[in-house]
């Protein structure tokens, strides 16, 4: 009898606790009634299982067809709002830039980057860090002619290494990545690295892994506690370790700069930051050690991976489209000839090359979901409410593949940007690969310069041919977080 009572008491207690828990959880998950539409979801976990399935761009494409340009997913207690198509993204990032330009509180931004640097900060700290970074980069040639000679030096070395392959099959991934990284390294650290430098090659490897494991970072963004689980099923610890190694490298560079700092000889971005520091209050958060370190890391990583991945897509498309390659070479020989390197002055006279690079940026689609933004306050958008704390994703891939803007978007076709007179029509401006608004990619001008100089010189000097004409390398992206091509080989045969 006593036991029965105890059992029934326990049952009642358990029931009450369970009801209270459900009430508590459902209370804390209460969203405003007019959040963007979303598909049916599971209790508590919401749409997390959908996200864990992977291939988000494909999932989002299906959801957009059902729920419209702005829809949301419930990730546990957090809302993730996805904005699709050129009109809605412009409306958010340009017309309502005041409220759409923050970064969210997430694993990469808050745990790894501690909300410091250019990429992960918001508000005043971000504005001041980004402005200072931009003005410092301008001092080191950004947006100026002097940057061209810096890039050309690296391009010459790159072509030398390609020539050394003597037309044999090569996987140029490492060579491309190191030359492109050397450009940002020379601006930021004032030094470049040799192609066989073991330490630097390892850093490149870790960076590749970080991008590949980005999907795991995505899991940690939704469930930050997974990093405390034993083992490393979600590879979050691997991300943390890789990240720490990159940070240590940056720290060594900064320490070395501090040791050898000379006020009268400002060598690079780090020196310029250190000099600015002496002119500001010692507790100014912009010059705080980790803010400087995170900013340098942002430039190093963003300035390496993105442009080298785009260059690899370009080579892959050239292997698949010999007709395009022949037309590009024809344009180079007509405008530049073969005796000198192409230069930025030639660019206005090379509309086909500009159309080609635009099409590579569109089809390569290397940042299909951009970099997440976050709602720093409740946002009213198109009659809906995006609650404070929501993740906001601009689905850039939906713009780059928009059939209303680009006819037959699945086709690689540089001619789509040219009118009957062979000149650019203005359609190229619709290729939003660098995002837009206040957070637009800070390195866009450098990336465009690099792509133009590297690809024009490469096509001028070499014919790029597949290793097996009957078995072309796949155009499917490598599985993982970023939209990078799978590894492939090609032959670079000297053109006559
Ligand atoms: C083809 C090459 C590149 C592409 C496609 C690309 C694309 C992007 C995109 C989509 C964003 C996110 C913008 C947003 O939040 O809405 C971004 C941000 C950024 N990019 Fe790039 N990027 C490229 C090259 C570079 C280079 C060469 C640098 C280095 C100098 C760089 C530095 C940055 C930085 C620092 C940010 C963060 C800006 C901020 O949060 O204020 N990017 N980029």
Short mmCIF file of C-alpha atoms and ligand atoms in Angstrom, two decimals:
data_model
loop_
_atom_site.label_atom_id
_atom_site.label_comp_id
_atom_site.label_asym_id
_atom_site.label_seq_id
_atom_site.Cartn_x
_atom_site.Cartn_y
_atom_site.Cartn_z
CA UNK A 1 0.00 0.00 0.00
CA UNK A 2 2.73 2.36 1.02
CA UNK A 3 4.71 1.31 -2.02
CA UNK A 4 1.66 1.84 -4.28
CA UNK A 5 1.27 5.34 -2.94
CA UNK A 6 4.92 6.05 -3.48
CA UNK A 7 4.71 4.66 -7.01
CA UNK A 8 1.63 6.72 -7.81
CA UNK A 9 3.27 9.80 -6.21
CA UNK A 10 6.29 9.28 -8.41
CA UNK A 11 4.07 8.85 -11.45
CA UNK A 12 2.18 12.04 -10.68
CA UNK A 13 5.41 13.91 -9.98
CA UNK A 14 6.92 12.68 -13.19
CA UNK A 15 3.78 13.67 -15.08
CA UNK A 16 3.73 17.14 -13.50
CA UNK A 17 7.42 17.68 -14.15
CA UNK A 18 6.96 16.50 -17.74
CA UNK A 19 4.00 18.86 -18.29
CA UNK A 20 5.92 21.74 -16.70
CA UNK A 21 8.90 20.96 -18.90
CA UNK A 22 6.77 20.89 -22.04
CA UNK A 23 5.14 24.19 -21.00
CA UNK A 24 8.51 25.73 -20.20
CA UNK A 25 10.08 24.62 -23.45
CA UNK A 26 7.07 25.59 -25.56
CA UNK A 27 6.95 28.94 -23.74
CA UNK A 28 10.60 29.59 -24.45
CA UNK A 29 10.09 28.55 -28.10
CA UNK A 30 7.22 31.00 -28.57
CA UNK A 31 7.85 32.86 -31.79
CA UNK A 32 5.89 35.92 -32.87
CA UNK A 33 2.85 34.88 -34.93
CA UNK A 34 4.13 36.45 -38.13
CA UNK A 35 7.57 34.87 -38.50
CA UNK A 36 8.40 33.80 -42.10
CA UNK A 37 6.67 30.59 -43.23
CA UNK A 38 8.29 27.25 -42.57
CA UNK A 39 7.64 23.54 -43.23
CA UNK A 40 6.18 21.33 -40.47
CA UNK A 41 8.76 20.55 -37.80
CA UNK A 42 9.47 18.13 -34.95
CA UNK A 43 8.86 19.21 -31.33
CA UNK A 44 11.93 20.60 -29.54
CA UNK A 45 14.47 19.92 -32.31
CA UNK A 46 12.46 21.68 -35.00
CA UNK A 47 14.18 21.36 -38.37
CA UNK A 48 17.58 20.25 -37.07
CA UNK A 49 17.20 16.77 -38.68
CA UNK A 50 16.58 18.49 -42.03
CA UNK A 51 19.75 20.55 -41.66
CA UNK A 52 21.83 17.54 -40.63
CA UNK A 53 20.93 15.80 -43.90
CA UNK A 54 23.37 18.20 -45.62
CA UNK A 55 23.26 19.75 -49.11
CA UNK A 56 21.58 22.90 -47.82
CA UNK A 57 21.51 24.74 -51.19
CA UNK A 58 19.41 21.89 -52.65
CA UNK A 59 17.14 21.75 -49.58
CA UNK A 60 16.65 25.53 -49.70
CA UNK A 61 15.82 25.42 -53.42
CA UNK A 62 12.96 23.00 -52.70
CA UNK A 63 11.72 25.02 -49.72
CA UNK A 64 11.78 28.29 -51.70
CA UNK A 65 9.56 26.72 -54.37
CA UNK A 66 7.05 25.86 -51.62
CA UNK A 67 7.32 28.76 -49.18
CA UNK A 68 8.52 31.73 -51.23
CA UNK A 69 11.55 34.01 -51.19
CA UNK A 70 11.68 34.34 -47.40
CA UNK A 71 11.18 31.29 -45.22
CA UNK A 72 12.53 30.08 -41.91
CA UNK A 73 13.67 26.94 -40.17
CA UNK A 74 13.48 26.25 -36.45
CA UNK A 75 16.82 25.06 -35.10
CA UNK A 76 15.99 24.12 -31.53
CA UNK A 77 15.39 27.44 -29.79
CA UNK A 78 16.78 29.45 -32.67
CA UNK A 79 15.27 30.67 -35.90
CA UNK A 80 17.20 30.53 -39.15
CA UNK A 81 15.78 32.82 -41.82
CA UNK A 82 16.73 32.20 -45.45
CA UNK A 83 16.38 35.03 -47.96
CA UNK A 84 16.31 34.04 -51.63
CA UNK A 85 16.43 35.75 -55.00
CA UNK A 86 17.91 39.10 -56.05
CA UNK A 87 14.98 41.32 -55.05
CA UNK A 88 14.56 40.10 -51.48
CA UNK A 89 18.34 40.04 -50.83
CA UNK A 90 18.75 43.60 -52.18
CA UNK A 91 15.80 44.77 -50.12
CA UNK A 92 17.34 43.33 -46.95
CA UNK A 93 21.05 44.07 -47.36
CA UNK A 94 20.69 47.45 -49.08
CA UNK A 95 17.33 49.04 -48.24
CA UNK A 96 17.33 47.77 -44.65
CA UNK A 97 21.10 47.64 -44.20
CA UNK A 98 20.83 49.23 -40.73
CA UNK A 99 19.30 46.07 -39.29
CA UNK A 100 20.62 43.38 -41.66
CA UNK A 101 24.38 43.96 -41.35
CA UNK A 102 25.18 42.28 -38.02
CA UNK A 103 26.81 38.88 -37.56
CA UNK A 104 25.09 36.18 -35.48
CA UNK A 105 26.16 34.61 -32.26
CA UNK A 106 27.45 31.25 -33.55
CA UNK A 107 30.22 28.71 -33.10
CA UNK A 108 32.65 30.14 -35.67
CA UNK A 109 32.03 33.78 -34.77
CA UNK A 110 31.55 33.61 -31.04
CA UNK A 111 33.54 30.56 -29.93
CA UNK A 112 36.44 30.44 -32.41
CA UNK A 113 36.76 34.12 -33.31
CA UNK A 114 35.46 35.38 -29.93
CA UNK A 115 33.42 38.04 -31.79
CA UNK A 116 36.61 39.80 -32.84
CA UNK A 117 38.21 40.84 -36.10
CA UNK A 118 36.50 41.94 -39.31
CA UNK A 119 34.34 38.93 -40.09
CA UNK A 120 32.75 38.10 -36.75
CA UNK A 121 32.09 41.50 -35.20
CA UNK A 122 28.98 43.68 -35.31
CA UNK A 123 28.05 47.29 -34.60
CA UNK A 124 30.62 49.93 -33.74
CA UNK A 125 33.50 47.47 -33.19
CA UNK A 126 32.97 45.99 -36.69
CA UNK A 127 32.60 49.40 -38.38
CA UNK A 128 35.83 50.70 -36.87
CA UNK A 129 37.78 47.47 -37.44
CA UNK A 130 36.62 47.18 -41.06
CA UNK A 131 37.27 50.88 -41.80
CA UNK A 132 40.74 50.70 -40.29
CA UNK A 133 41.53 47.47 -42.16
CA UNK A 134 40.34 48.99 -45.44
CA UNK A 135 42.34 52.19 -45.03
CA UNK A 136 45.44 50.22 -44.04
CA UNK A 137 45.04 47.90 -47.03
CA UNK A 138 44.71 50.98 -49.27
CA UNK A 139 48.08 52.17 -47.92
CA UNK A 140 49.47 48.85 -49.14
CA UNK A 141 48.08 49.19 -52.63
CA UNK A 142 44.43 48.03 -52.45
CA UNK A 143 42.54 49.79 -55.23
CA UNK A 144 45.78 51.26 -56.55
CA UNK A 145 48.05 50.54 -59.50
CA UNK A 146 50.92 49.50 -57.22
CA UNK A 147 49.04 46.34 -56.22
CA UNK A 148 49.22 45.16 -59.82
CA UNK A 149 53.01 44.84 -59.79
CA UNK A 150 52.86 42.92 -56.50
CA UNK A 151 50.38 40.45 -58.02
CA UNK A 152 52.36 40.21 -61.27
CA UNK A 153 55.53 39.23 -59.39
CA UNK A 154 53.67 36.28 -57.94
CA UNK A 155 52.05 35.44 -61.31
CA UNK A 156 55.51 35.22 -62.92
CA UNK A 157 56.66 32.74 -60.27
CA UNK A 158 53.46 30.77 -60.69
CA UNK A 159 53.95 30.52 -64.47
CA UNK A 160 57.54 29.39 -63.88
CA UNK A 161 56.35 26.50 -61.70
CA UNK A 162 53.71 25.54 -64.27
CA UNK A 163 56.36 25.63 -67.01
CA UNK A 164 58.58 23.34 -64.95
CA UNK A 165 55.92 20.63 -65.25
CA UNK A 166 56.88 20.38 -68.97
CA UNK A 167 53.34 19.64 -70.10
CA UNK A 168 53.10 16.58 -67.83
CA UNK A 169 49.84 15.95 -65.92
CA UNK A 170 49.73 18.12 -62.81
CA UNK A 171 47.32 18.76 -59.99
CA UNK A 172 47.90 22.47 -59.61
CA UNK A 173 45.86 22.85 -56.43
CA UNK A 174 48.83 23.45 -54.12
CA UNK A 175 50.68 25.65 -56.60
CA UNK A 176 47.61 27.85 -57.16
CA UNK A 177 46.81 28.08 -53.47
CA UNK A 178 50.35 29.00 -52.46
CA UNK A 179 50.73 31.67 -55.16
CA UNK A 180 47.41 33.27 -54.28
CA UNK A 181 48.12 33.05 -50.58
CA UNK A 182 51.52 34.65 -51.19
CA UNK A 183 49.81 37.77 -52.53
CA UNK A 184 47.79 38.38 -49.36
CA UNK A 185 50.79 37.24 -47.24
CA UNK A 186 53.03 39.86 -48.84
CA UNK A 187 50.45 42.56 -48.04
CA UNK A 188 49.66 41.38 -44.52
CA UNK A 189 52.94 39.81 -43.27
CA UNK A 190 55.39 41.42 -45.71
CA UNK A 191 56.73 38.01 -46.72
CA UNK A 192 56.08 35.24 -49.20
CA UNK A 193 56.68 31.51 -48.89
CA UNK A 194 58.39 29.01 -51.17
CA UNK A 195 56.27 26.38 -52.91
CA UNK A 196 58.07 23.60 -51.03
CA UNK A 197 57.94 25.27 -47.59
CA UNK A 198 56.70 22.41 -45.39
CA UNK A 199 55.21 24.57 -42.65
CA UNK A 200 53.34 26.74 -45.10
CA UNK A 201 52.07 23.73 -47.04
CA UNK A 202 50.71 22.35 -43.79
CA UNK A 203 48.88 25.65 -43.08
CA UNK A 204 47.31 25.45 -46.55
CA UNK A 205 46.23 21.89 -45.79
CA UNK A 206 44.65 22.95 -42.48
CA UNK A 207 42.84 25.78 -44.22
CA UNK A 208 41.44 23.37 -46.82
CA UNK A 209 40.30 21.09 -44.04
CA UNK A 210 38.58 23.98 -42.27
CA UNK A 211 36.53 24.73 -45.38
CA UNK A 212 35.82 21.05 -46.01
CA UNK A 213 34.69 20.53 -42.42
CA UNK A 214 32.53 23.62 -42.54
CA UNK A 215 29.48 21.37 -42.46
CA UNK A 216 30.68 20.11 -39.09
CA UNK A 217 30.99 23.74 -38.02
CA UNK A 218 27.37 24.02 -39.10
CA UNK A 219 26.41 21.25 -36.64
CA UNK A 220 28.24 23.09 -33.86
CA UNK A 221 26.46 26.30 -34.83
CA UNK A 222 23.15 24.63 -34.20
CA UNK A 223 24.21 22.57 -31.17
CA UNK A 224 27.29 24.27 -29.66
CA UNK A 225 27.45 21.68 -26.86
CA UNK A 226 28.51 18.88 -29.25
CA UNK A 227 32.10 20.04 -28.81
CA UNK A 228 31.97 18.82 -25.19
CA UNK A 229 30.94 15.25 -26.16
CA UNK A 230 33.59 12.54 -25.80
CA UNK A 231 35.25 11.62 -29.11
CA UNK A 232 34.81 13.78 -32.17
CA UNK A 233 31.87 12.44 -34.17
CA UNK A 234 31.05 15.88 -35.58
CA UNK A 235 34.74 16.74 -36.17
CA UNK A 236 34.29 19.92 -34.18
CA UNK A 237 37.44 19.29 -32.13
CA UNK A 238 39.35 18.87 -35.38
CA UNK A 239 38.07 22.28 -36.50
CA UNK A 240 39.13 23.80 -33.17
CA UNK A 241 42.64 22.28 -33.43
CA UNK A 242 43.15 23.39 -37.06
CA UNK A 243 41.93 26.82 -36.15
CA UNK A 244 44.29 27.05 -33.19
CA UNK A 245 47.29 26.09 -35.37
CA UNK A 246 46.41 28.88 -37.82
CA UNK A 247 46.01 31.32 -34.94
CA UNK A 248 49.40 30.28 -33.51
CA UNK A 249 51.00 31.00 -36.87
CA UNK A 250 49.43 34.49 -36.92
CA UNK A 251 50.58 35.06 -33.33
CA UNK A 252 54.19 34.16 -34.27
CA UNK A 253 54.02 36.65 -37.14
CA UNK A 254 52.67 39.40 -34.88
CA UNK A 255 55.32 38.68 -32.20
CA UNK A 256 58.06 38.83 -34.83
CA UNK A 257 56.67 42.15 -36.10
CA UNK A 258 56.61 43.54 -32.55
CA UNK A 259 60.25 42.49 -32.08
CA UNK A 260 61.44 44.12 -35.28
CA UNK A 261 59.02 47.08 -35.41
CA UNK A 262 60.49 50.29 -36.78
CA UNK A 263 58.24 53.36 -36.78
CA UNK A 264 60.07 54.74 -39.81
CA UNK A 265 59.79 51.60 -41.90
CA UNK A 266 56.22 50.34 -42.01
CA UNK A 267 56.54 47.11 -43.96
CA UNK A 268 53.02 45.69 -44.10
CA UNK A 269 49.49 45.53 -42.69
CA UNK A 270 50.61 44.25 -39.27
CA UNK A 271 53.17 47.05 -38.85
CA UNK A 272 50.56 49.62 -39.88
CA UNK A 273 48.13 48.26 -37.27
CA UNK A 274 50.87 48.31 -34.60
CA UNK A 275 51.69 51.93 -35.45
CA UNK A 276 48.01 52.94 -35.23
CA UNK A 277 47.87 51.22 -31.85
CA UNK A 278 50.47 53.59 -30.43
CA UNK A 279 48.24 56.54 -31.41
CA UNK A 280 45.14 55.25 -29.64
CA UNK A 281 44.05 54.74 -26.09
CA UNK A 282 45.56 51.56 -24.63
CA UNK A 283 42.12 50.07 -23.89
CA UNK A 284 40.66 50.81 -27.35
CA UNK A 285 39.00 47.46 -28.27
CA UNK A 286 39.94 47.80 -31.95
CA UNK A 287 43.65 47.48 -31.07
CA UNK A 288 43.16 44.76 -28.49
CA UNK A 289 45.54 41.85 -29.26
CA UNK A 290 42.89 39.31 -30.23
CA UNK A 291 41.08 41.82 -32.47
CA UNK A 292 44.30 42.38 -34.44
CA UNK A 293 45.01 38.64 -34.56
CA UNK A 294 41.47 37.79 -35.73
CA UNK A 295 41.55 40.54 -38.41
CA UNK A 296 44.85 39.24 -39.78
CA UNK A 297 43.49 35.68 -39.75
CA UNK A 298 40.34 36.81 -41.60
CA UNK A 299 42.41 38.37 -44.37
CA UNK A 300 44.80 35.41 -44.58
CA UNK A 301 42.06 32.77 -44.80
CA UNK A 302 39.50 34.70 -46.89
CA UNK A 303 42.27 35.99 -49.17
CA UNK A 304 43.61 32.50 -49.86
CA UNK A 305 40.85 29.94 -50.14
CA UNK A 306 38.21 31.86 -52.10
CA UNK A 307 40.30 33.09 -55.02
CA UNK A 308 42.27 29.86 -55.38
CA UNK A 309 39.06 27.83 -55.48
CA UNK A 310 37.67 30.20 -58.14
CA UNK A 311 40.89 29.84 -60.18
CA UNK A 312 40.57 26.06 -60.07
CA UNK A 313 36.96 26.29 -61.28
CA UNK A 314 38.19 28.51 -64.12
CA UNK A 315 40.77 25.92 -65.22
CA UNK A 316 38.20 23.15 -65.00
CA UNK A 317 35.74 25.08 -67.19
CA UNK A 318 38.54 25.74 -69.68
CA UNK A 319 39.24 21.99 -69.92
CA UNK A 320 35.57 21.38 -70.64
CA UNK A 321 35.17 24.26 -73.12
CA UNK A 322 38.03 24.33 -75.61
CA UNK A 323 36.03 26.75 -77.79
CA UNK A 324 35.95 29.28 -74.91
CA UNK A 325 39.68 28.82 -74.32
CA UNK A 326 40.45 29.42 -78.01
CA UNK A 327 38.32 32.60 -78.03
CA UNK A 328 40.07 33.91 -74.90
CA UNK A 329 43.50 33.27 -76.41
CA UNK A 330 42.44 34.99 -79.61
CA UNK A 331 41.35 38.06 -77.63
CA UNK A 332 44.63 38.14 -75.68
CA UNK A 333 46.74 37.88 -78.85
CA UNK A 334 44.71 40.64 -80.52
CA UNK A 335 44.81 43.06 -77.57
CA UNK A 336 48.11 42.19 -75.84
CA UNK A 337 50.13 40.01 -78.21
CA UNK A 338 52.59 37.49 -76.78
CA UNK A 339 55.61 39.61 -75.90
CA UNK A 340 54.37 41.13 -72.65
CA UNK A 341 52.09 40.16 -69.76
CA UNK A 342 48.47 41.37 -69.89
CA UNK A 343 47.88 44.33 -67.56
CA UNK A 344 44.89 46.03 -66.00
CA UNK A 345 45.05 48.69 -68.73
CA UNK A 346 44.07 45.96 -71.19
CA UNK A 347 40.99 44.95 -69.24
CA UNK A 348 38.53 47.42 -70.84
CA UNK A 349 39.57 46.08 -74.26
CA UNK A 350 38.96 42.47 -73.26
CA UNK A 351 35.18 42.09 -72.82
CA UNK A 352 35.25 38.36 -73.57
CA UNK A 353 37.74 37.72 -70.77
CA UNK A 354 35.64 39.80 -68.37
CA UNK A 355 32.56 37.84 -69.42
CA UNK A 356 34.49 34.59 -68.85
CA UNK A 357 35.56 35.54 -65.31
CA UNK A 358 32.01 36.64 -64.50
CA UNK A 359 30.67 33.30 -65.70
CA UNK A 360 33.28 31.44 -63.59
CA UNK A 361 32.16 33.41 -60.52
CA UNK A 362 28.53 32.60 -61.30
CA UNK A 363 28.87 28.90 -62.12
CA UNK A 364 31.67 28.27 -59.59
CA UNK A 365 29.28 29.69 -56.96
CA UNK A 366 31.94 29.26 -54.28
CA UNK A 367 29.96 30.82 -51.41
CA UNK A 368 26.42 29.64 -52.21
CA UNK A 369 25.08 30.69 -48.82
CA UNK A 370 27.45 33.63 -48.26
CA UNK A 371 28.53 34.23 -44.67
CA UNK A 372 25.69 34.24 -42.09
CA UNK A 373 24.27 37.54 -40.88
CA UNK A 374 22.30 37.87 -37.64
CA UNK A 375 19.36 39.84 -36.29
CA UNK A 376 20.62 42.17 -33.54
CA UNK A 377 17.03 43.28 -32.87
CA UNK A 378 13.50 42.28 -33.94
CA UNK A 379 13.35 43.08 -37.67
CA UNK A 380 10.21 43.89 -39.65
CA UNK A 381 10.64 42.59 -43.18
CA UNK A 382 8.00 42.29 -45.91
CA UNK A 383 5.25 42.32 -43.26
CA UNK A 384 6.95 39.52 -41.27
CA UNK A 385 8.93 39.58 -38.03
CA UNK A 386 12.46 38.20 -37.83
CA UNK A 387 13.06 37.86 -34.08
CA UNK A 388 16.22 39.14 -32.41
CA UNK A 389 18.90 36.44 -32.32
CA UNK A 390 17.85 34.79 -35.61
CA UNK A 391 20.45 33.58 -38.09
CA UNK A 392 20.03 35.23 -41.48
CA UNK A 393 21.29 33.57 -44.66
CA UNK A 394 21.38 35.25 -48.04
CA UNK A 395 21.06 32.40 -50.52
CA UNK A 396 23.50 33.85 -53.06
CA UNK A 397 23.31 30.63 -55.09
CA UNK A 398 19.63 31.34 -55.72
CA UNK A 399 20.67 34.62 -57.39
CA UNK A 400 23.53 33.13 -59.41
CA UNK A 401 21.23 30.40 -60.73
CA UNK A 402 18.12 32.53 -61.13
CA UNK A 403 16.51 31.48 -64.46
CA UNK A 404 14.73 34.86 -64.76
CA UNK A 405 18.08 36.64 -64.77
CA UNK A 406 20.29 34.05 -66.50
CA UNK A 407 18.68 32.01 -69.26
CA UNK A 408 19.63 28.30 -69.01
CA UNK A 409 21.53 28.94 -65.77
CA UNK A 410 22.97 25.41 -65.70
CA UNK A 411 25.00 26.13 -68.87
CA UNK A 412 28.49 27.63 -68.76
CA UNK A 413 28.19 30.43 -71.29
CA UNK A 414 30.31 33.63 -71.13
CA UNK A 415 28.49 34.97 -74.22
CA UNK A 416 25.39 35.61 -72.10
CA UNK A 417 27.02 38.86 -70.85
CA UNK A 418 27.83 40.23 -74.33
CA UNK A 419 25.65 42.16 -76.74
CA UNK A 420 25.73 41.94 -80.52
CA UNK A 421 28.56 44.48 -80.55
CA UNK A 422 30.66 42.09 -78.40
CA UNK A 423 30.58 44.49 -75.43
CA UNK A 424 29.33 43.79 -71.88
CA UNK A 425 25.60 44.49 -71.55
CA UNK A 426 25.44 45.18 -67.80
CA UNK A 427 24.11 41.70 -66.96
CA UNK A 428 27.48 41.01 -65.30
CA UNK A 429 26.40 43.30 -62.44
CA UNK A 430 23.71 40.79 -61.47
CA UNK A 431 26.33 38.20 -60.48
CA UNK A 432 26.25 38.72 -56.72
CA UNK A 433 29.16 36.36 -55.91
CA UNK A 434 30.70 38.80 -53.41
CA UNK A 435 27.36 39.53 -51.67
CA UNK A 436 26.31 43.17 -51.40
CA UNK A 437 25.51 45.98 -49.00
CA UNK A 438 27.66 47.05 -46.07
CA UNK A 439 29.11 43.58 -45.51
CA UNK A 440 30.07 43.11 -49.16
CA UNK A 441 33.35 41.16 -49.52
CA UNK A 442 36.20 43.38 -48.43
CA UNK A 443 38.61 41.70 -50.86
CA UNK A 444 36.50 41.96 -54.03
CA UNK A 445 38.86 44.31 -55.88
CA UNK A 446 41.92 42.20 -54.98
CA UNK A 447 40.15 38.99 -56.01
CA UNK A 448 39.11 40.46 -59.37
CA UNK A 449 42.64 41.73 -60.01
CA UNK A 450 44.16 38.35 -59.16
CA UNK A 451 41.72 36.41 -61.30
CA UNK A 452 42.29 38.70 -64.28
CA UNK A 453 46.10 38.68 -64.13
CA UNK A 454 46.53 34.98 -63.32
CA UNK A 455 44.06 33.66 -65.87
CA UNK A 456 45.02 35.97 -68.74
CA UNK A 457 48.74 35.17 -68.32
CA UNK A 458 48.04 31.45 -68.01
CA UNK A 459 45.91 31.28 -71.17
CA UNK A 460 48.38 33.54 -73.01
CA UNK A 461 51.31 31.22 -72.34
CA UNK A 462 49.77 27.76 -72.16
CA UNK A 463 47.15 25.62 -73.75
CA UNK A 464 45.33 23.83 -70.95
CA UNK A 465 44.38 20.31 -71.95
CA UNK A 466 42.74 17.42 -70.10
CA UNK A 467 44.85 14.38 -69.27
CA UNK A 468 42.24 12.20 -71.02
CA UNK A 469 40.03 13.84 -73.64
CA UNK A 470 37.48 11.01 -73.32
CA UNK A 471 37.28 11.20 -69.54
CA UNK A 472 37.04 14.83 -68.48
CA UNK A 473 37.27 15.61 -64.74
CA UNK A 474 33.89 15.97 -63.07
CA UNK A 475 32.17 19.33 -62.78
CA UNK A 476 30.40 18.18 -59.62
CA UNK A 477 31.65 20.01 -56.52
CA UNK A 478 33.59 18.18 -53.84
CA UNK A 479 31.33 17.07 -51.02
CA UNK A 480 31.69 19.29 -47.95
CA UNK A 481 31.00 22.78 -46.76
CA UNK A 482 32.27 25.00 -49.56
CA UNK A 483 31.55 24.73 -53.26
CA UNK A 484 35.03 23.66 -54.37
CA UNK A 485 35.86 21.46 -57.37
CA UNK A 486 37.02 17.90 -56.80
CA UNK A 487 40.76 17.36 -57.25
CA UNK A 488 41.73 17.05 -60.91
CA UNK A 489 44.80 16.94 -63.14
CA UNK A 490 45.50 18.78 -66.38
CA UNK A 491 48.41 19.44 -68.74
CA UNK A 492 49.69 22.93 -69.49
CA UNK A 493 51.29 22.85 -72.94
CA UNK A 494 53.26 25.94 -74.01
CA UNK A 495 51.37 27.80 -76.70
CA UNK A 496 53.23 28.89 -79.82
C1 LIG B 1 36.54 35.05 -55.60
C2 LIG B 1 36.91 35.45 -54.43
C3 LIG B 1 36.00 35.84 -53.29
C4 LIG B 1 34.66 35.63 -53.10
C5 LIG B 1 33.68 34.95 -54.05
C6 LIG B 1 34.31 36.21 -51.82
C7 LIG B 1 33.02 36.21 -51.28
C8 LIG B 1 32.70 36.77 -50.06
C9 LIG B 1 31.38 36.74 -49.48
C10 LIG B 1 30.15 36.11 -50.13
C11 LIG B 1 31.44 37.36 -48.27
C12 LIG B 1 30.30 37.53 -47.26
C13 LIG B 1 29.64 38.90 -47.37
C14 LIG B 1 28.46 39.03 -46.44
O1 LIG B 1 28.59 38.78 -45.25
O2 LIG B 1 27.36 39.34 -46.91
C15 LIG B 1 32.81 37.79 -48.08
C16 LIG B 1 33.26 38.46 -46.96
C17 LIG B 1 34.59 38.79 -46.75
N1 LIG B 1 35.64 38.62 -47.63
FE1 LIG B 1 35.54 37.77 -49.47
N2 LIG B 1 35.44 36.73 -51.25
C18 LIG B 1 36.50 36.56 -52.12
C19 LIG B 1 37.80 36.98 -51.95
C20 LIG B 1 38.28 37.66 -50.84
C21 LIG B 1 39.64 38.12 -50.67
C22 LIG B 1 40.76 38.00 -51.71
C23 LIG B 1 39.72 38.68 -49.42
C24 LIG B 1 40.93 39.27 -48.72
C25 LIG B 1 41.47 40.33 -48.92
C26 LIG B 1 38.40 38.60 -48.82
C27 LIG B 1 38.07 39.08 -47.57
C28 LIG B 1 36.79 39.07 -47.03
C29 LIG B 1 36.48 39.57 -45.70
C30 LIG B 1 37.47 40.13 -44.68
C31 LIG B 1 35.09 39.41 -45.53
C32 LIG B 1 34.26 39.80 -44.30
C33 LIG B 1 33.68 41.19 -44.48
C34 LIG B 1 32.87 41.68 -43.28
O3 LIG B 1 32.39 40.86 -42.50
O4 LIG B 1 32.73 42.90 -43.15
N3 LIG B 1 37.56 37.97 -49.70
N4 LIG B 1 33.57 37.42 -49.19
#
